[in-house]
CSV table of C-alpha atoms in Angstrom, one decimal:
chain,number,residue,atom,x,y,z
A,1,MET,CA,-9.8,15.8,-15.6
A,2,ARG,CA,-11.1,18.4,-13.2
A,3,ILE,CA,-10.4,17.8,-9.6
A,4,ARG,CA,-12.2,19.8,-6.6
A,5,LEU,CA,-10.2,20.3,-3.5
A,6,ASP,CA,-11.4,21.3,-0.3
A,7,ILE,CA,-8.8,23.4,1.6
A,8,ALA,CA,-8.3,24.7,5.1
A,9,TYR,CA,-5.5,27.1,6.3
A,10,ASP,CA,-4.2,29.4,8.9
A,11,GLY,CA,-3.6,32.6,7.2
A,12,THR,CA,-1.3,34.1,9.7
A,13,HIS,CA,2.0,33.8,7.7
A,14,PHE,CA,0.4,33.9,4.1
A,15,ARG,CA,0.1,37.1,2.1
A,16,GLY,CA,-3.2,36.1,0.9
A,17,TRP,CA,-4.3,33.5,-1.4
A,18,ALA,CA,-3.3,34.7,-4.7
A,19,THR,CA,0.3,33.9,-6.2
A,20,GLN,CA,2.5,36.8,-6.0
A,21,PRO,CA,6.2,36.8,-6.8
A,22,GLY,CA,8.7,36.6,-4.1
A,23,LEU,CA,5.9,36.2,-1.4
A,24,ARG,CA,4.6,33.3,0.4
A,25,THR,CA,0.8,32.6,-0.5
A,26,VAL,CA,-1.7,29.7,-0.2
A,27,GLN,CA,-2.0,29.2,-3.9
A,28,GLY,CA,1.7,29.2,-4.4
A,29,THR,CA,2.3,26.9,-1.7
A,30,LEU,CA,-0.3,24.4,-3.0
A,31,GLU,CA,0.6,24.6,-6.4
A,32,THR,CA,4.2,23.6,-5.6
A,33,ALA,CA,3.2,20.7,-3.8
A,34,LEU,CA,0.7,19.8,-6.7
A,35,ALA,CA,3.6,20.1,-9.2
A,36,ARG,CA,5.6,17.6,-7.4
A,37,ILE,CA,3.0,15.0,-7.6
A,38,VAL,CA,1.7,15.6,-11.1
A,39,GLY,CA,5.2,16.4,-12.6
A,40,SER,CA,4.4,19.9,-14.2
A,41,GLU,CA,2.7,23.1,-13.4
A,42,ALA,CA,-1.0,23.0,-12.5
A,43,ARG,CA,-3.2,26.1,-11.8
A,44,LEU,CA,-5.7,26.3,-9.1
A,45,VAL,CA,-8.9,28.2,-9.5
A,46,VAL,CA,-10.3,29.1,-6.1
A,47,ALA,CA,-14.0,30.1,-4.9
A,48,GLY,CA,-12.9,33.3,-3.1
A,49,ARG,CA,-9.5,35.1,-2.9
A,50,THR,CA,-8.6,35.8,0.7
A,51,ASP,CA,-6.4,38.7,1.9
A,52,ALA,CA,-3.2,38.4,4.0
A,53,GLY,CA,-3.9,37.1,7.4
A,54,VAL,CA,-7.3,35.8,6.6
A,55,HIS,CA,-8.0,32.1,7.5
A,56,ALA,CA,-10.2,29.4,5.8
A,57,ALA,CA,-12.1,26.4,7.2
A,58,ASP,CA,-13.4,25.2,3.9
A,59,GLN,CA,-12.0,27.0,1.1
A,60,VAL,CA,-13.0,25.3,-2.2
A,61,ALA,CA,-10.8,25.3,-5.4
A,62,HIS,CA,-10.4,23.1,-8.6
A,63,VAL,CA,-7.6,22.1,-11.1
A,64,ASP,CA,-7.5,20.8,-14.6
A,65,LEU,CA,-5.1,17.9,-15.1
A,66,ASP,CA,-4.1,17.0,-18.6
A,67,ALA,CA,-3.7,13.4,-19.6
A,68,ASP,CA,0.0,13.0,-18.5
A,69,GLN,CA,-0.9,14.8,-15.1
A,70,TRP,CA,-3.7,12.5,-14.5
A,71,ALA,CA,-2.0,9.3,-15.4
A,72,ARG,CA,0.8,10.3,-12.5
A,73,VAL,CA,-2.1,10.7,-10.1
A,74,GLN,CA,-3.6,7.3,-11.0
A,75,THR,CA,-0.4,5.4,-10.3
A,76,ARG,CA,1.9,5.3,-7.7
A,77,HIS,CA,5.2,3.3,-7.0
A,78,GLY,CA,4.2,1.6,-10.5
A,79,GLN,CA,0.7,0.4,-9.0
A,80,ALA,CA,-2.8,1.8,-9.8
A,81,ALA,CA,-4.3,3.7,-7.1
A,82,SER,CA,-7.8,2.3,-6.2
A,83,ASP,CA,-9.2,5.8,-5.6
A,84,PRO,CA,-6.7,8.3,-7.5
A,85,ALA,CA,-8.8,11.4,-7.1
A,86,GLY,CA,-9.5,10.7,-3.3
A,87,SER,CA,-5.8,9.9,-2.6
A,88,LEU,CA,-4.5,13.0,-4.2
A,89,ALA,CA,-5.5,14.8,-0.9
A,90,ARG,CA,-3.3,12.3,1.1
A,91,ARG,CA,-0.5,12.8,-1.2
A,92,ILE,CA,-0.6,16.7,-1.1
A,93,ARG,CA,-0.6,16.4,2.6
A,94,GLY,CA,2.5,14.3,2.4
A,95,VAL,CA,4.4,16.7,0.4
A,96,LEU,CA,3.2,19.5,2.7
A,97,GLY,CA,4.7,17.6,5.7
A,98,ASN,CA,3.8,17.6,9.5
A,99,TYR,CA,2.0,20.5,10.8
A,100,PRO,CA,1.7,22.8,7.9
A,101,ASP,CA,-0.4,26.0,8.1
A,102,VAL,CA,-2.3,24.9,5.1
A,103,THR,CA,-3.8,21.4,4.2
A,104,VAL,CA,-6.2,19.7,1.6
A,105,THR,CA,-9.0,18.0,3.4
A,106,ARG,CA,-10.5,16.4,0.5
A,107,THR,CA,-10.1,15.9,-3.3
A,108,SER,CA,-12.7,14.4,-5.6
A,109,VAL,CA,-13.6,14.3,-9.2
A,110,ALA,CA,-15.4,17.5,-10.0
A,111,PRO,CA,-19.1,17.1,-11.1
A,112,GLU,CA,-19.8,18.1,-14.7
A,113,GLY,CA,-20.1,21.7,-15.0
A,114,PHE,CA,-18.3,22.5,-11.7
A,115,ASP,CA,-16.3,25.6,-11.5
A,116,ALA,CA,-15.1,26.4,-8.1
A,117,ARG,CA,-15.5,30.2,-8.6
A,118,PHE,CA,-18.3,30.8,-11.1
A,119,SER,CA,-20.6,28.0,-9.8
A,120,ALA,CA,-20.6,29.4,-6.3
A,121,VAL,CA,-23.8,30.8,-5.3
A,122,TRP,CA,-22.7,32.4,-1.9
A,123,ARG,CA,-19.7,32.5,0.5
A,124,ARG,CA,-19.9,32.6,4.4
A,125,TYR,CA,-17.5,34.2,6.5
A,126,ARG,CA,-17.0,34.0,10.4
A,127,TYR,CA,-15.4,36.7,12.6
A,128,ARG,CA,-14.4,36.3,16.2
A,129,LEU,CA,-14.0,39.4,18.5
A,130,ALA,CA,-13.2,39.1,22.1
A,131,ASP,CA,-14.2,42.1,24.3
A,132,ASN,CA,-13.5,43.2,28.1
A,133,ALA,CA,-16.1,40.7,29.0
A,134,VAL,CA,-14.0,37.9,27.9
A,135,GLY,CA,-10.4,38.9,27.9
A,136,TYR,CA,-7.7,37.3,25.7
A,137,ASP,CA,-7.3,33.7,25.1
A,138,PRO,CA,-3.6,32.9,24.0
A,139,MET,CA,-4.9,29.5,22.5
A,140,ARG,CA,-7.2,31.4,20.0
A,141,ARG,CA,-4.8,34.3,19.3
A,142,ASN,CA,-4.5,33.6,15.7
A,143,ASP,CA,-8.2,33.7,14.7
A,144,THR,CA,-9.6,36.2,17.3
A,145,THR,CA,-9.4,39.9,17.5
A,146,THR,CA,-9.4,41.6,20.8
A,147,VAL,CA,-10.8,44.9,21.6
A,148,ARG,CA,-10.6,46.7,25.0
A,149,ALA,CA,-14.1,47.7,25.2
A,150,ASP,CA,-17.4,46.3,26.5
A,151,LEU,CA,-19.5,45.7,23.6
A,152,ASP,CA,-23.3,45.5,23.1
A,153,ALA,CA,-24.1,42.3,21.2
A,154,LEU,CA,-27.8,43.1,20.9
A,155,GLN,CA,-27.2,46.5,19.4
A,156,MET,CA,-24.4,44.9,17.2
A,157,ASP,CA,-26.7,42.3,15.9
A,158,ALA,CA,-29.5,44.8,15.3
A,159,ALA,CA,-27.2,47.0,13.2
A,160,ALA,CA,-26.1,44.0,11.2
A,161,ARG,CA,-29.5,43.0,10.2
A,162,THR,CA,-30.1,46.5,8.8
A,163,LEU,CA,-27.6,45.8,6.0
A,164,ILE,CA,-29.0,42.7,4.6
A,165,GLY,CA,-30.1,42.6,1.1
A,166,LEU,CA,-28.9,43.9,-2.4
A,167,HIS,CA,-27.0,47.2,-1.8
A,168,ASP,CA,-24.0,49.3,-3.2
A,169,PHE,CA,-21.6,48.5,-0.4
A,170,ALA,CA,-19.0,51.1,-1.6
A,171,ALA,CA,-18.8,52.6,1.9
A,172,TYR,CA,-17.7,49.3,3.2
A,173,CYS,CA,-15.1,48.3,0.6
A,174,LYS,CA,-11.7,49.2,-0.2
A,175,PRO,CA,-12.0,51.0,-3.5
A,176,ARG,CA,-10.4,49.3,-6.6
A,177,GLU,CA,-10.5,51.0,-9.9
A,178,GLU,CA,-13.5,49.9,-12.1
A,179,ALA,CA,-14.6,47.3,-9.6
A,180,THR,CA,-18.3,47.0,-8.6
A,181,THR,CA,-19.2,47.4,-5.1
A,182,ILE,CA,-22.7,46.0,-5.5
A,183,ARG,CA,-23.4,42.7,-3.5
A,184,THR,CA,-26.3,40.8,-2.1
A,185,LEU,CA,-25.9,40.4,1.7
A,186,LEU,CA,-27.7,37.3,2.4
A,187,ASP,CA,-27.2,37.1,6.2
A,188,TYR,CA,-25.5,39.0,8.9
A,189,ARG,CA,-25.8,38.4,12.5
A,190,TRP,CA,-23.9,38.5,15.8
A,191,THR,CA,-23.9,36.2,18.8
A,192,ARG,CA,-21.8,35.3,21.8
A,193,ASP,CA,-20.5,31.8,21.7
A,194,ALA,CA,-20.4,29.4,24.8
A,195,ASP,CA,-17.0,31.1,26.0
A,196,GLY,CA,-18.6,34.7,25.6
A,197,VAL,CA,-16.7,35.5,22.3
A,198,LEU,CA,-18.8,37.6,20.0
A,199,VAL,CA,-19.1,35.8,16.5
A,200,ALA,CA,-20.3,37.3,13.4
A,201,GLU,CA,-21.7,35.1,10.6
A,202,VAL,CA,-21.7,37.0,7.2
A,203,LYS,CA,-23.0,35.5,3.9
A,204,ALA,CA,-23.1,37.0,0.7
A,205,ASP,CA,-23.2,36.1,-2.9
A,206,ALA,CA,-19.7,37.4,-3.1
A,207,PHE,CA,-17.6,40.1,-1.3
A,208,CYS,CA,-15.6,43.1,-2.4
A,209,HIS,CA,-12.1,43.7,-1.1
A,210,SER,CA,-11.9,44.2,2.7
A,211,MET,CA,-15.8,44.3,2.9
A,212,VAL,CA,-16.3,41.8,5.7
A,213,ARG,CA,-13.7,43.5,7.9
A,214,ALA,CA,-15.3,46.9,7.3
A,215,LEU,CA,-18.9,45.3,8.2
A,216,VAL,CA,-17.6,44.0,11.3
A,217,GLY,CA,-15.9,47.2,12.2
A,218,ALA,CA,-19.0,49.1,11.8
A,219,CYS,CA,-20.9,47.1,14.1
A,220,ALA,CA,-18.3,46.9,16.8
A,221,ALA,CA,-18.6,50.7,16.7
A,222,VAL,CA,-22.4,50.4,17.4
A,223,GLY,CA,-21.5,48.0,20.3
A,224,GLU,CA,-19.1,50.5,21.7
A,225,GLY,CA,-21.7,53.2,21.4
A,226,LYS,CA,-19.8,55.3,19.1
A,227,LEU,CA,-22.2,54.8,16.2
A,228,SER,CA,-26.0,54.1,16.2
A,229,VAL,CA,-27.7,51.3,14.6
A,230,ASP,CA,-29.2,53.9,12.0
A,231,ASP,CA,-25.7,55.3,11.3
A,232,VAL,CA,-24.5,51.9,9.6
A,233,VAL,CA,-27.4,52.4,7.0
A,234,ARG,CA,-26.7,55.9,6.6
A,235,LEU,CA,-23.0,55.5,6.2
A,236,ARG,CA,-24.0,52.7,3.5
A,237,ASP,CA,-26.2,55.0,1.7
A,238,GLU,CA,-23.6,57.8,1.5
A,239,LEU,CA,-21.5,55.4,-0.9
A,240,THR,CA,-18.2,56.8,0.3
A,241,ARG,CA,-15.3,55.3,2.2
A,242,THR,CA,-15.7,56.7,5.7
A,243,SER,CA,-13.3,57.1,8.7
A,244,ALA,CA,-16.3,57.0,11.3
A,245,PHE,CA,-15.3,53.3,12.2
A,246,LYS,CA,-12.1,51.1,12.0
A,247,VAL,CA,-11.7,48.2,9.7
A,248,LEU,CA,-10.9,45.4,12.0
A,249,PRO,CA,-7.8,43.1,11.5
A,250,ALA,CA,-7.7,40.3,9.4
A,251,ARG,CA,-6.7,37.8,12.2
A,252,GLY,CA,-10.3,37.4,13.4
A,253,LEU,CA,-11.8,36.5,9.9
A,254,THR,CA,-12.3,33.0,8.6
A,255,LEU,CA,-13.8,31.8,5.4
A,256,ALA,CA,-16.2,29.2,6.8
A,257,GLU,CA,-18.1,27.8,3.8
A,258,VAL,CA,-18.8,28.1,0.2
A,259,GLY,CA,-22.2,27.2,-1.3
A,260,TYR,CA,-22.7,25.5,-4.5
A,261,PRO,CA,-26.3,24.4,-6.2
A,262,ALA,CA,-27.3,21.0,-7.0
A,263,ASP,CA,-24.8,19.2,-9.6
A,264,GLU,CA,-27.5,19.5,-12.6
A,265,LEU,CA,-27.3,23.3,-12.0
A,266,LEU,CA,-23.5,24.0,-11.7
A,267,ALA,CA,-22.9,24.6,-15.6
A,268,SER,CA,-25.7,27.0,-15.9
A,269,ARG,CA,-24.9,28.8,-12.7
A,270,ALA,CA,-21.4,29.3,-14.0
A,271,GLU,CA,-22.6,30.5,-17.2
A,272,GLN,CA,-24.8,33.0,-15.6
A,273,THR,CA,-21.9,34.2,-13.4
A,274,ARG,CA,-19.5,34.6,-16.3
A,275,ALA,CA,-22.2,36.5,-18.3
A,276,ARG,CA,-22.7,38.9,-15.6
A,277,ARG,CA,-19.1,39.5,-14.9
A,278,ASP,CA,-18.5,40.0,-18.6
A,279,GLN,CA,-21.1,42.7,-18.6
A,280,GLU,CA,-19.7,44.4,-15.5
A,281,ALA,CA,-16.3,44.5,-17.6
A,282,ARG,CA,-17.9,46.1,-20.6
A,283,ASP,CA,-19.7,48.5,-18.4
A,284,GLY,CA,-16.5,49.5,-16.8
A,285,ARG,CA,-17.4,47.7,-13.6
A,286,SER,CA,-15.1,44.7,-13.7
A,287,ASP,CA,-15.3,42.6,-10.5
A,288,ALA,CA,-11.6,43.0,-9.2
A,289,ASP,CA,-12.0,40.5,-6.2
A,290,ASP,CA,-14.5,38.0,-4.7
């Protein structure tokens, strides 16, 4: 039985999503809680692995439960559950305890063909940046980066929009051996919210390692007048990592949403994505990170 999990977390005290020996991670925390309910190890497959310190408002994962594990979900205290898949989220939250920094907001039986990673068609991230015009808000210290500068939001937005499209983003990715840096940036924009905080919305088919934080760092440099709008395109086309701007901290970054096609297209989308990743691996350009 494949179960979809919708997940939210404050990444401040996690060393990223993926399980690492001796380190506290989101995946490790959730799998430990899940094992207590289903009676044995159950592995999560996630839509996009987040780095240390990155948050998520709506991360998506799936887990495949065998017959014995599913039987334990279907019954509790000797009684059959009326909605076993839906009640699993409440049971996980119970194991996690009061006020955890990770929670499962919803669980459901996954539609046929659903794969949390390979069926996804896009991921959308949000980045919050407070400049001198707003100042420091201690209530949002975990999900907002602060810079001591006056930033021009219009110039930042103009720079962001020049990067939209299918490109090699090697200049905006932390290099990983044999990993492709070609991505389709579907949307990138900057606005100020009602409190004056600068908010970036960044949407792509997938992201390579450190890509979003590099993209927002480049636009912040434009907003501060250290780079021009044309510079961000020039740097992209040079295809080499640069020190012309700072990669901004993880604390301001949140995975906001993962997009999937209609249920009848889930299986074909997953098949297409796997085939592309397999081809990239054969070409020596394996995709090391989402």
